[in-house]
CSV table of N, CA and C in Angstrom, one decimal:
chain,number,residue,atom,x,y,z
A,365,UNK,N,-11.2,-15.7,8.6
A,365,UNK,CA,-12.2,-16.5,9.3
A,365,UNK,C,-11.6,-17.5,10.3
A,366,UNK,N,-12.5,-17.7,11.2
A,366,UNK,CA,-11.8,-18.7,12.2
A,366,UNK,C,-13.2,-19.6,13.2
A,367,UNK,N,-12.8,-20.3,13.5
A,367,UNK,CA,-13.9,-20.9,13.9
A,367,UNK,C,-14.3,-20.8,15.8
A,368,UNK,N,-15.5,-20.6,16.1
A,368,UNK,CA,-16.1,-20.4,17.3
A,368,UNK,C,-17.2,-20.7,17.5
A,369,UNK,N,-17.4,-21.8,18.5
A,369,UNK,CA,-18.2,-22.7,18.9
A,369,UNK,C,-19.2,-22.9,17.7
A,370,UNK,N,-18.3,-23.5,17.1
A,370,UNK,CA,-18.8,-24.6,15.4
A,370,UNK,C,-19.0,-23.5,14.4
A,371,UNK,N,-19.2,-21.9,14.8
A,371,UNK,CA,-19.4,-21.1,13.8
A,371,UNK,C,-18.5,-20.3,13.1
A,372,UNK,N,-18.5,-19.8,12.0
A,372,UNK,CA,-17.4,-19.2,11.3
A,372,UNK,C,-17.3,-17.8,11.9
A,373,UNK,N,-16.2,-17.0,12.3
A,373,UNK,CA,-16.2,-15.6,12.9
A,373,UNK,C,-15.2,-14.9,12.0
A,374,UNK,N,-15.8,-13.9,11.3
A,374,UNK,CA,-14.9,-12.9,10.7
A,374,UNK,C,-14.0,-12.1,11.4
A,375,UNK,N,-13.0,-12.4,11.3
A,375,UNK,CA,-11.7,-11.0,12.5
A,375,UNK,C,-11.7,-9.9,11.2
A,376,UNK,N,-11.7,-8.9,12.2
A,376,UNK,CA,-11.4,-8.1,11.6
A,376,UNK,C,-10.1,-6.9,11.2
A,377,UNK,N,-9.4,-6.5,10.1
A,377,UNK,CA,-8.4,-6.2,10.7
A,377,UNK,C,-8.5,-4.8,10.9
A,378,UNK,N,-7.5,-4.0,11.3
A,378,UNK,CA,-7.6,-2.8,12.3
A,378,UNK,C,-7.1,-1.4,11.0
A,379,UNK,N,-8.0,-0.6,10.8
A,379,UNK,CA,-8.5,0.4,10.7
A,379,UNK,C,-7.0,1.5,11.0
A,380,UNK,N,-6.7,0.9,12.3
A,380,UNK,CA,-6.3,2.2,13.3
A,380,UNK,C,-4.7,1.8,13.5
A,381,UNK,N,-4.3,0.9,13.7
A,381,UNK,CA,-2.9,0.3,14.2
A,381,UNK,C,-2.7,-1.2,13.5
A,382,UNK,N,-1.2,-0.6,12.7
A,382,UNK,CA,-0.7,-1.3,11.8
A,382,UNK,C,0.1,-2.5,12.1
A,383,UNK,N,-0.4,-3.5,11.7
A,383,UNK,CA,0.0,-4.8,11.6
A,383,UNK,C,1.2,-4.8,10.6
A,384,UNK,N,2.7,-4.5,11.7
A,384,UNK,CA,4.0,-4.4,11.0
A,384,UNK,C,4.7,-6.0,9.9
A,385,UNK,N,3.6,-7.0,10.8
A,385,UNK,CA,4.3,-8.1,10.3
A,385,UNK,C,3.9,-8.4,8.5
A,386,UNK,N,2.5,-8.0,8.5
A,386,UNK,CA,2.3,-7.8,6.9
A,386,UNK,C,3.5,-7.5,6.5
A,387,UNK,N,4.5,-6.6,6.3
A,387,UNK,CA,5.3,-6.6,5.8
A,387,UNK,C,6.7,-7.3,5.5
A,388,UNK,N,6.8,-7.7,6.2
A,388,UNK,CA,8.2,-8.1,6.6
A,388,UNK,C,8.2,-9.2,5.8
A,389,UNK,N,9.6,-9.3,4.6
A,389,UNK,CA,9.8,-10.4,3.7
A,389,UNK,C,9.6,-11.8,4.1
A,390,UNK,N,8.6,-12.7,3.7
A,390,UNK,CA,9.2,-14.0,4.1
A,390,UNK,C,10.0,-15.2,3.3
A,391,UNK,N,10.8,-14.7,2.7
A,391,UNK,CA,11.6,-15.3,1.7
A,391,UNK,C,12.4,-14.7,1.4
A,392,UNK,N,13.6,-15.2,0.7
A,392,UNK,CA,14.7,-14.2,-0.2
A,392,UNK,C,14.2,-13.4,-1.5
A,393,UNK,N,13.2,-13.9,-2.6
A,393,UNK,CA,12.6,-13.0,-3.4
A,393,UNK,C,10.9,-12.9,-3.4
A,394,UNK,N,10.8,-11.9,-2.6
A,394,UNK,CA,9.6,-11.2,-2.2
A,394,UNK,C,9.2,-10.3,-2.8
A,395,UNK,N,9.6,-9.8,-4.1
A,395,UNK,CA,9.9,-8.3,-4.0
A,395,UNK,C,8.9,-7.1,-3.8
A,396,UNK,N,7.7,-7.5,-3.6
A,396,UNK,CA,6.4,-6.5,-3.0
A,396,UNK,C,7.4,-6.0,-1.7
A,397,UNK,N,7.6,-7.0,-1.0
A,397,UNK,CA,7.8,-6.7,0.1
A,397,UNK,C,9.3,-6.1,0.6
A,398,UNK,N,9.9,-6.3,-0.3
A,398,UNK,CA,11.3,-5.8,-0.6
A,398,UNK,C,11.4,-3.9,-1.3
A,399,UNK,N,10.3,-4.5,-1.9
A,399,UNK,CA,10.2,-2.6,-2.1
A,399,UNK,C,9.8,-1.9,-0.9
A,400,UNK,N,8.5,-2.4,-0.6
A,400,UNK,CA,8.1,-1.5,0.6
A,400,UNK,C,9.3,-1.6,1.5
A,401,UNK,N,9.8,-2.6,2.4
A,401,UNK,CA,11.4,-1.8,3.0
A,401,UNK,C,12.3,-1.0,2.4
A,402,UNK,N,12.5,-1.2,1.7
A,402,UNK,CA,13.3,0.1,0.6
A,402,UNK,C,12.7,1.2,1.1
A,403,UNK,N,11.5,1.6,0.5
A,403,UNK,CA,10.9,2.7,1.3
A,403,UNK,C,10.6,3.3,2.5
A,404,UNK,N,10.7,2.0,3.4
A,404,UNK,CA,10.6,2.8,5.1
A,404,UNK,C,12.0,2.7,5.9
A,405,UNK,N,13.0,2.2,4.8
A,405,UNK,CA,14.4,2.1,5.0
A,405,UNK,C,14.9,3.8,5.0
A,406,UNK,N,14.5,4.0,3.5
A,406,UNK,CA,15.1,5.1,2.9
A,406,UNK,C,14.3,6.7,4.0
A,407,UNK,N,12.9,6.3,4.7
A,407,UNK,CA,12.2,7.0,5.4
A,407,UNK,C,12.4,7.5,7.0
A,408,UNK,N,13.4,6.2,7.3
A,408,UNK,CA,13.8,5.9,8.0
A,408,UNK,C,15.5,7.2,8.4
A,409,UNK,N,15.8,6.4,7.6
A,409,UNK,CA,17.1,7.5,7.1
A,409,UNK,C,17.1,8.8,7.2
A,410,UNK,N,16.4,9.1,5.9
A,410,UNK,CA,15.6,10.6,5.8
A,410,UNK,C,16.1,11.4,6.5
A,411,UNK,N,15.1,11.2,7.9
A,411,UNK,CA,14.6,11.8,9.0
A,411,UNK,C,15.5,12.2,10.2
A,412,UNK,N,16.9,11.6,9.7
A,412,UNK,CA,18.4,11.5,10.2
A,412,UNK,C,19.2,11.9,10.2
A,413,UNK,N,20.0,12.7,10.7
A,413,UNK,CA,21.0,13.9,10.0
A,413,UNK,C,22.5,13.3,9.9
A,414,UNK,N,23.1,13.5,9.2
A,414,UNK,CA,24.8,13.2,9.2
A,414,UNK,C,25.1,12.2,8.2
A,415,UNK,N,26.8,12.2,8.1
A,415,UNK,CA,27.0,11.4,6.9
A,415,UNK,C,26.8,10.8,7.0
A,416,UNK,N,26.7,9.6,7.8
A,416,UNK,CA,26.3,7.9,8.1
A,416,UNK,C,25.0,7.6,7.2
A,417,UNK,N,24.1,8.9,7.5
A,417,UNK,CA,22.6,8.9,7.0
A,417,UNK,C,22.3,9.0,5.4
A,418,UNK,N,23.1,10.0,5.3
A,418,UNK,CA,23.0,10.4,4.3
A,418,UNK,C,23.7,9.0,2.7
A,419,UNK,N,24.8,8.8,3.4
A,419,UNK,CA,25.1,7.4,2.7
A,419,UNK,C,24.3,6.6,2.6
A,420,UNK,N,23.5,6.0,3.5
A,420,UNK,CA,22.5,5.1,3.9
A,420,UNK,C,21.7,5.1,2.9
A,421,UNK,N,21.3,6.3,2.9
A,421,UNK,CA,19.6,7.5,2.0
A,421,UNK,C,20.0,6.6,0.3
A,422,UNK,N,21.6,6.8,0.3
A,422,UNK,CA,21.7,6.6,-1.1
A,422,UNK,C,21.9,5.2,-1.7
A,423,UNK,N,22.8,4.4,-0.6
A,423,UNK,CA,22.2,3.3,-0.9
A,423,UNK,C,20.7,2.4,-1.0
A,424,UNK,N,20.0,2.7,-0.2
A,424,UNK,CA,18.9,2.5,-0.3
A,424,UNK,C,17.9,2.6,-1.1
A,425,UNK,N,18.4,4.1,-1.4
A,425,UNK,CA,17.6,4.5,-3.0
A,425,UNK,C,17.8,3.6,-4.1
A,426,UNK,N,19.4,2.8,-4.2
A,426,UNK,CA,19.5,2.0,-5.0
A,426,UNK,C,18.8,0.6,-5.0
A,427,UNK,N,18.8,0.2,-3.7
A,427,UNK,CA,17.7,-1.2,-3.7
A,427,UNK,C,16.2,-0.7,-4.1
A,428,UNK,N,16.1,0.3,-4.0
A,428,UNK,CA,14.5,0.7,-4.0
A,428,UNK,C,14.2,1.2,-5.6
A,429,UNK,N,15.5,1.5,-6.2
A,429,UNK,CA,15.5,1.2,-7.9
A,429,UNK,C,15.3,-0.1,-8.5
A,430,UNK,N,16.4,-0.7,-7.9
A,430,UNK,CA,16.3,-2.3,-8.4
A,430,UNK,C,15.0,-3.2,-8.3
A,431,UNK,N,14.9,-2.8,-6.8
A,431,UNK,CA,12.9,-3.1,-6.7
A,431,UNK,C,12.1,-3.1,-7.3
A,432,UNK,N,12.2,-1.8,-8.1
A,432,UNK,CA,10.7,-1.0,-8.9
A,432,UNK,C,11.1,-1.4,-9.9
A,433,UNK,N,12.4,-2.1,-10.2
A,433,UNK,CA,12.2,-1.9,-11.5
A,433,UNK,C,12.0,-3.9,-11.7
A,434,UNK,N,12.7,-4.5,-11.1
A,434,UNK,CA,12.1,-5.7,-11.1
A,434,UNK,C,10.6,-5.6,-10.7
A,435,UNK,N,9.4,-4.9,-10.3
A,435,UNK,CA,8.4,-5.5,-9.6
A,435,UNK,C,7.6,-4.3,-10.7
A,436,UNK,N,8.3,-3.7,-11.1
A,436,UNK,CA,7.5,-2.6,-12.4
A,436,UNK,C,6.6,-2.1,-11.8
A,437,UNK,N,6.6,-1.6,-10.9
A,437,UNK,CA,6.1,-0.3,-9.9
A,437,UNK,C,6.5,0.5,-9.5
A,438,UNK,N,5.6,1.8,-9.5
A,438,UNK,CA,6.1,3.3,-9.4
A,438,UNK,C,5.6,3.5,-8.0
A,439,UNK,N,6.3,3.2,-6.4
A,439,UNK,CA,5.9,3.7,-5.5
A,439,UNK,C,6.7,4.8,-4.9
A,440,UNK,N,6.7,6.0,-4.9
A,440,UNK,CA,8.0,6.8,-4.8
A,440,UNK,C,8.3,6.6,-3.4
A,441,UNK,N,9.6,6.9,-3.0
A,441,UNK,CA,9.9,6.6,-1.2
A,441,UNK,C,9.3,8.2,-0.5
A,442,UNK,N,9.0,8.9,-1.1
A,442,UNK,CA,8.3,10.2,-0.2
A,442,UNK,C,7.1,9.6,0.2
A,443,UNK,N,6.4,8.9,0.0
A,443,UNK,CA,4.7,8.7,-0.1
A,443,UNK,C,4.3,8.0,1.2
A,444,UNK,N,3.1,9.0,1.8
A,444,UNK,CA,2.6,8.7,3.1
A,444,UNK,C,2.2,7.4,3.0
A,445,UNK,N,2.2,6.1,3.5
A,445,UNK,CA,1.9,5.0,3.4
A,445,UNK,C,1.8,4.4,5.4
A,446,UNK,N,0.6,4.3,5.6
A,446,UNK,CA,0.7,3.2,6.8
A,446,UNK,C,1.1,2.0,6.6
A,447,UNK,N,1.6,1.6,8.0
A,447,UNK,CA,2.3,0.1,8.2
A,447,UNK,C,1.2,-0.5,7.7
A,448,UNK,N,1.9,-1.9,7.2
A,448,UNK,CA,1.1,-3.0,7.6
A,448,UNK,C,0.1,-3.0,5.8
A,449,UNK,N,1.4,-2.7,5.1
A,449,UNK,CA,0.0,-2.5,3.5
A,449,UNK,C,0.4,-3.8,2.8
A,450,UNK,N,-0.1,-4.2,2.1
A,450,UNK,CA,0.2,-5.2,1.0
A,450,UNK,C,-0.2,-5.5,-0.4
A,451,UNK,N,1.0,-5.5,-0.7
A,451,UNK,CA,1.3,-5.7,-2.6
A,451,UNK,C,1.6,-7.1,-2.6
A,452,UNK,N,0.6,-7.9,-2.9
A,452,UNK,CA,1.0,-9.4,-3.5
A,452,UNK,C,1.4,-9.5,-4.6
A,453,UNK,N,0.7,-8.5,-5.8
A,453,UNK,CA,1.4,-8.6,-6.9
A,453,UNK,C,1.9,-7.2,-7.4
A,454,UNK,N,2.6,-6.6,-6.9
A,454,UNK,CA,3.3,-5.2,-7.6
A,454,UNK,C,3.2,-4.6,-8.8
A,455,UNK,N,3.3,-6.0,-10.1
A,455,UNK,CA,3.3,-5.4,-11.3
A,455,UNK,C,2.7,-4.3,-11.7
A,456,UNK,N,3.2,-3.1,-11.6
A,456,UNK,CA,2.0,-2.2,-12.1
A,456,UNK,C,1.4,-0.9,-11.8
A,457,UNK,N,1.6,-0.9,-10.3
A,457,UNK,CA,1.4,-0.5,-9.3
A,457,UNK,C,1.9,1.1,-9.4
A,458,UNK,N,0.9,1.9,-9.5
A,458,UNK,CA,1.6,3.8,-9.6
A,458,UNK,C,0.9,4.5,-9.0
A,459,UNK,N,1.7,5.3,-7.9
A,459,UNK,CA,0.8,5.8,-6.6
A,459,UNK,C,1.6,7.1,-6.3
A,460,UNK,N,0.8,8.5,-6.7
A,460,UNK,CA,1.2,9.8,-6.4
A,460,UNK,C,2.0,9.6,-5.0
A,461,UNK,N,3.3,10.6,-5.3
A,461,UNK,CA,3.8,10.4,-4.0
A,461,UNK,C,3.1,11.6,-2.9
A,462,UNK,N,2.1,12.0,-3.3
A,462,UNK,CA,1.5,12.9,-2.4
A,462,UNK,C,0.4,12.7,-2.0
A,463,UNK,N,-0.3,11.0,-2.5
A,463,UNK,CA,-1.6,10.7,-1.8
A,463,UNK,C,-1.1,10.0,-0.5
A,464,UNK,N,-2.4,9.7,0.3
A,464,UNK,CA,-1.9,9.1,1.8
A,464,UNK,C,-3.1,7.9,1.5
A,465,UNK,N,-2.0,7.3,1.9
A,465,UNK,CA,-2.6,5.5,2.2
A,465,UNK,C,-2.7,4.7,3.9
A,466,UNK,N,-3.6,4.4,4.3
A,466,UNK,CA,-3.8,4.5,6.0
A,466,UNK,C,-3.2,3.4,6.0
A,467,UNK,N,-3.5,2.4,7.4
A,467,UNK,CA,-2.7,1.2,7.5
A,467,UNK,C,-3.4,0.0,7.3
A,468,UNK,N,-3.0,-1.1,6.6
A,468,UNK,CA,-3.2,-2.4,6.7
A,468,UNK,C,-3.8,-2.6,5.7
A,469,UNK,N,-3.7,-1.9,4.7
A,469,UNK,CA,-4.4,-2.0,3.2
A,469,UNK,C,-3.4,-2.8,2.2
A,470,UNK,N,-4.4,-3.3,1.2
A,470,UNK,CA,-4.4,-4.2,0.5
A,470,UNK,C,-4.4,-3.6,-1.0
A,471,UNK,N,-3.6,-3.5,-1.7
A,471,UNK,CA,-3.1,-3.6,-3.4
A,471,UNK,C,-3.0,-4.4,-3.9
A,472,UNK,N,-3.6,-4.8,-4.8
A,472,UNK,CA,-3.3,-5.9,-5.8
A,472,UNK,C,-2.3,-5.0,-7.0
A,473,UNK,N,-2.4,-5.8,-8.1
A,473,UNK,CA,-1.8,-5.8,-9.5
A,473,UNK,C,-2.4,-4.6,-10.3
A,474,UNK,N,-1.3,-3.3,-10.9
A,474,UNK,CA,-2.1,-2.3,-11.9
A,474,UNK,C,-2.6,-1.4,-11.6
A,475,UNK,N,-3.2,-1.3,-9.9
A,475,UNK,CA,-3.7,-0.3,-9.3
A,475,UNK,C,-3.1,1.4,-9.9
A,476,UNK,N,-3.4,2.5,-9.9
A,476,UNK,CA,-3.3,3.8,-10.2
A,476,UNK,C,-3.8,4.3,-8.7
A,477,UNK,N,-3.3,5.2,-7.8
A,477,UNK,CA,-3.7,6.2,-7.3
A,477,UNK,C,-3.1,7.4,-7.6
A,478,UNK,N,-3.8,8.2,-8.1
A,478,UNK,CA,-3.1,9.5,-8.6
A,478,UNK,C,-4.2,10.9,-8.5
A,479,UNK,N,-4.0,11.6,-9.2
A,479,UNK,CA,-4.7,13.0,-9.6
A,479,UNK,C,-5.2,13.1,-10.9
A,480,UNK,N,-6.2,14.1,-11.2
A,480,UNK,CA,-6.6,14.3,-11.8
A,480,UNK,C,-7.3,15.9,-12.2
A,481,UNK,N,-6.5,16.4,-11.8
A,481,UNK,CA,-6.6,17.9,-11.4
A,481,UNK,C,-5.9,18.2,-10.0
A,482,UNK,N,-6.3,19.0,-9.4
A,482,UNK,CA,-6.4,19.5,-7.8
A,482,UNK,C,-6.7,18.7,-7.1
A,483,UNK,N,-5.7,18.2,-6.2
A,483,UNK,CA,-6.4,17.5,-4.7
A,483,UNK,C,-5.6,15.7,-5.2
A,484,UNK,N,-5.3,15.4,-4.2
A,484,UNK,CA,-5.1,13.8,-4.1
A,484,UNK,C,-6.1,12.7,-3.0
A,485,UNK,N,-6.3,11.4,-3.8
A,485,UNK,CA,-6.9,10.5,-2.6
A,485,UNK,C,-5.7,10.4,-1.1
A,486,UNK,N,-7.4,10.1,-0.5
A,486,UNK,CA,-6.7,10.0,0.9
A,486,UNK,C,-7.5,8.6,1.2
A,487,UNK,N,-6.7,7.7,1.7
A,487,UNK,CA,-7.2,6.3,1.0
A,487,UNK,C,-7.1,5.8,3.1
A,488,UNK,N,-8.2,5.4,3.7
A,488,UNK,CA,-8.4,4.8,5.1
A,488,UNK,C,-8.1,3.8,5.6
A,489,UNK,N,-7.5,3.3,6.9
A,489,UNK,CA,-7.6,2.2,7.3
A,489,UNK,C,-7.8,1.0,6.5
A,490,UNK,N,-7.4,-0.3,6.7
A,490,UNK,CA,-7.5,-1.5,6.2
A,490,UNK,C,-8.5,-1.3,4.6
A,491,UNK,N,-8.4,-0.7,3.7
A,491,UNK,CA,-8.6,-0.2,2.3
A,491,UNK,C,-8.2,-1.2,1.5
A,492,UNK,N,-9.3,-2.3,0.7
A,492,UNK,CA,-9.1,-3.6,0.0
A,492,UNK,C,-9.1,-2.9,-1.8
A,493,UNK,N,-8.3,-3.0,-2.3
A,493,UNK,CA,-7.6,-2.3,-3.9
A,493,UNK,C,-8.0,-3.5,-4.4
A,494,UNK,N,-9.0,-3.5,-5.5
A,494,UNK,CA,-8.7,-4.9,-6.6
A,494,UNK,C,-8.0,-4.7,-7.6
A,495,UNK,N,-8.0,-5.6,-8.6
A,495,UNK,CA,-6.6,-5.3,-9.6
A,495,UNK,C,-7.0,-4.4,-11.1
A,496,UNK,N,-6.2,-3.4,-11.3
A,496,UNK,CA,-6.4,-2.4,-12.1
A,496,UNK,C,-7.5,-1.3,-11.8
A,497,UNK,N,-7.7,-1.3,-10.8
A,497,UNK,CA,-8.9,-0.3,-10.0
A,497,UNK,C,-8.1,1.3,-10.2
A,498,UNK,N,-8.5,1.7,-10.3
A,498,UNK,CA,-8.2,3.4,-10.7
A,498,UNK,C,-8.7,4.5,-9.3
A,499,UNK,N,-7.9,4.7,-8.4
A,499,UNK,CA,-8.2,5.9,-7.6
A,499,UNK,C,-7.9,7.6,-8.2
A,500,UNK,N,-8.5,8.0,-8.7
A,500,UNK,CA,-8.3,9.8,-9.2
A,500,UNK,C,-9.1,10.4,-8.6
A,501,UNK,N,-7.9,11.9,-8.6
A,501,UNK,CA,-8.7,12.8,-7.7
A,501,UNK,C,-8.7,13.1,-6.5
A,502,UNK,N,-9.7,14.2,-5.8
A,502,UNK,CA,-9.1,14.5,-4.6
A,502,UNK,C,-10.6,13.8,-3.7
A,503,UNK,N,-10.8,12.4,-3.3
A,503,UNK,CA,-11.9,11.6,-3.0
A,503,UNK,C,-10.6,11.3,-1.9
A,504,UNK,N,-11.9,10.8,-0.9
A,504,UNK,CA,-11.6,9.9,0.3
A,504,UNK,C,-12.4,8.7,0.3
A,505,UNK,N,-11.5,7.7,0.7
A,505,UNK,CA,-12.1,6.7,0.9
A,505,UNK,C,-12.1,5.7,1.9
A,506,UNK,N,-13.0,5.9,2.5
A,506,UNK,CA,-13.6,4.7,4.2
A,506,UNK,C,-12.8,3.9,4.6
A,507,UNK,N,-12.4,3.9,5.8
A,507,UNK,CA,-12.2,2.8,6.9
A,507,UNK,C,-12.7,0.9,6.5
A,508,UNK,N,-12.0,0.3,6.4
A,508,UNK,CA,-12.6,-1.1,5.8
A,508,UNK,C,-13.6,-1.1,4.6
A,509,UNK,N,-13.1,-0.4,3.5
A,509,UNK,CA,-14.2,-0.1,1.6
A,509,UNK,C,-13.2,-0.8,1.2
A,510,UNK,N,-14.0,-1.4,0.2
A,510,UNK,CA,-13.1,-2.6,-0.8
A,510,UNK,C,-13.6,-1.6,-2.2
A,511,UNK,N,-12.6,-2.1,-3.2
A,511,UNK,CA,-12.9,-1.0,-4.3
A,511,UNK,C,-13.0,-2.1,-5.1
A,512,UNK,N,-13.9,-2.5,-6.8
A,512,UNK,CA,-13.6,-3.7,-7.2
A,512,UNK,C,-12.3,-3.7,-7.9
A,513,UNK,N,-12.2,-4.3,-8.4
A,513,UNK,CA,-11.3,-4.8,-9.5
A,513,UNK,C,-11.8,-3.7,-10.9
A,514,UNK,N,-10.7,-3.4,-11.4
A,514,UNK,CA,-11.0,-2.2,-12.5
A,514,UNK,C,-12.2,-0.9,-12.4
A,515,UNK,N,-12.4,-1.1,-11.3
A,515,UNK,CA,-13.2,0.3,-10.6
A,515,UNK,C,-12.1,1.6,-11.0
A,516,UNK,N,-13.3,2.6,-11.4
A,516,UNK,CA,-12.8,4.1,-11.4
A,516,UNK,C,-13.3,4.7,-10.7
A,517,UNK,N,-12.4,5.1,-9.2
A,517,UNK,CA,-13.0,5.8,-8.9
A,517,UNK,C,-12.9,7.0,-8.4
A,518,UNK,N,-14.0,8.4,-8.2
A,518,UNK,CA,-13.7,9.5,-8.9
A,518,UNK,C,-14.8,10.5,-7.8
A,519,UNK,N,-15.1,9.8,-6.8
A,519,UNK,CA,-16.0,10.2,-5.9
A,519,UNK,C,-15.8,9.2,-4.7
A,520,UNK,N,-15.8,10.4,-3.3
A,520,UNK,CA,-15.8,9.3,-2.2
A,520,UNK,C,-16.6,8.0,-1.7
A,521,UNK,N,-15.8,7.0,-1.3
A,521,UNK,CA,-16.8,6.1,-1.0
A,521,UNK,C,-16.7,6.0,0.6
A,522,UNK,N,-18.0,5.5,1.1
A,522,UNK,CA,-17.5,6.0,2.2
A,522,UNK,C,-17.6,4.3,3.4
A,523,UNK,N,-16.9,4.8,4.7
A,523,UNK,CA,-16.6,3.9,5.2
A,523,UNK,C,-17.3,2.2,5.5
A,524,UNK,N,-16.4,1.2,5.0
A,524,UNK,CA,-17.4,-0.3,4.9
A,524,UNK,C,-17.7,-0.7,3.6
A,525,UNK,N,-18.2,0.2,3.1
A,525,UNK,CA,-18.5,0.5,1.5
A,525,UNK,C,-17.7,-0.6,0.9
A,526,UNK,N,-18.6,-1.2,-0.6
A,526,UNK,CA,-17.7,-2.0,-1.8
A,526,UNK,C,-18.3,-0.9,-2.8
A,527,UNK,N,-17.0,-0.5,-3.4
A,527,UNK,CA,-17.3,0.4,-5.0
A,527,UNK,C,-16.9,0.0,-5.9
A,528,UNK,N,-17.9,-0.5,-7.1
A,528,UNK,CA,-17.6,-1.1,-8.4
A,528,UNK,C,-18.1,-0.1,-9.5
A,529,UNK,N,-17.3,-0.5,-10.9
A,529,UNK,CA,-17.8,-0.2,-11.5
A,529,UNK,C,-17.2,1.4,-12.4
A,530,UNK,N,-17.4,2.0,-13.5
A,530,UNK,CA,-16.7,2.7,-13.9
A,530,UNK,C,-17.8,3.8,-14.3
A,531,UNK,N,-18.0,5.0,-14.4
A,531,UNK,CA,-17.5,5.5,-12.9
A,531,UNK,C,-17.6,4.6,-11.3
A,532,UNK,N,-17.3,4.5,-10.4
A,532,UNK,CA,-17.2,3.0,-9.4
A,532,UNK,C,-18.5,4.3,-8.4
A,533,UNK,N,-19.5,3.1,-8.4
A,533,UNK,CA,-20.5,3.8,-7.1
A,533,UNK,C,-20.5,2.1,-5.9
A,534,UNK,N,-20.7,3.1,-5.1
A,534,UNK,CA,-20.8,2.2,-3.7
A,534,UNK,C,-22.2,0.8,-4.2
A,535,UNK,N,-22.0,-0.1,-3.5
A,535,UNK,CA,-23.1,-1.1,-3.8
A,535,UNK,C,-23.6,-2.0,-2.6
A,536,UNK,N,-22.8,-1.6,-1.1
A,536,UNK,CA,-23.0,-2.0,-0.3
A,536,UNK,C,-22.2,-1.6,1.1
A,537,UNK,N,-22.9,-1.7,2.2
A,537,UNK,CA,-22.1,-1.4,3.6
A,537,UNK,C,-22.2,-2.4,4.7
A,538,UNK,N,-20.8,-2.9,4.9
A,538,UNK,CA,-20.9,-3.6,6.3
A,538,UNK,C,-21.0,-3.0,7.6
């Protein structure tokens, strides 16, 4: 929120183009944010060919152990992830390395995105996670949707959308 001529104005954040600086550590123990480098370190690499790279790949993998295992989250380094995501609190955190997560989204603590048969989430733009919320299955979910807090959810919600609740149904659109 910010203020304009005396009144409150919601900014919005972007859907489409990732806000790099979300990420970037602002401290020496960060470790949300120390993991996710790990990962676009190690992605980075990857994508690289020669020994230089390949040494790199392996060091990296090492910080990106020590990470997960201090911040006790399962985020694998294969996993489609847009810039600009945020883990305030990591603890917990276990995310199929074959779902896709858009940019500038938001994780809290305990989240699951995974499978549950056939098919994985495909999770949209600026996507608000509350804590212990359950994504299963092969659902998509909207451009700016907030999911609640210990939501299961198990059907698409669609874009704007807040989905609560277990099974989690939509309850509202901006």
């Amino acid at each position: 929120m910010r203020q304009q001529d005396g009144h409150e104005v919601e900014e919005l954040v972007s859907a489409e183009i990732a806000d790099w600086t979300r990420e970037s550590p602002r401290r020496f123990w960060d470790p949300g944010r120390k993991l996710l480098l790990a990962i676009r370190r190690y992605q980075y690499w990857r994508a690289r060919d020669g020994v230089v790279a390949t040494c790199l790949c392996k060091w990296v993998l090492l910080r990106h152990r020590f990470w997960s295992v201090v911040t006790g989250a399962d985020i694998p380094v294969t996993t489609a992830i847009g810039g600009g995501l945020l883990i305030p609190h990591p603890n917990g955190i276990v995310i199929h390395p074959q779902s896709q997560i858009g940019v500038n989204c938001l994780i809290f603590q305990q989240v699951t995105i995974g499978t549950r048969g056939p098919g994985l989430p495909v999770i949209g733009g600026h996507v608000d996670i509350g804590a212990g919320a359950k994504i299963l299955g092969p659902v998509i979910i909207g451009a700016h949707a907030k999911i609640g807090a210990n939501a299961v959810v198990i059907g698409n919600v669609p874009a704007g959308a807040t989905a609560v609740g277990i099974p989690a149904k939509p309850i509202a659109s901006s």
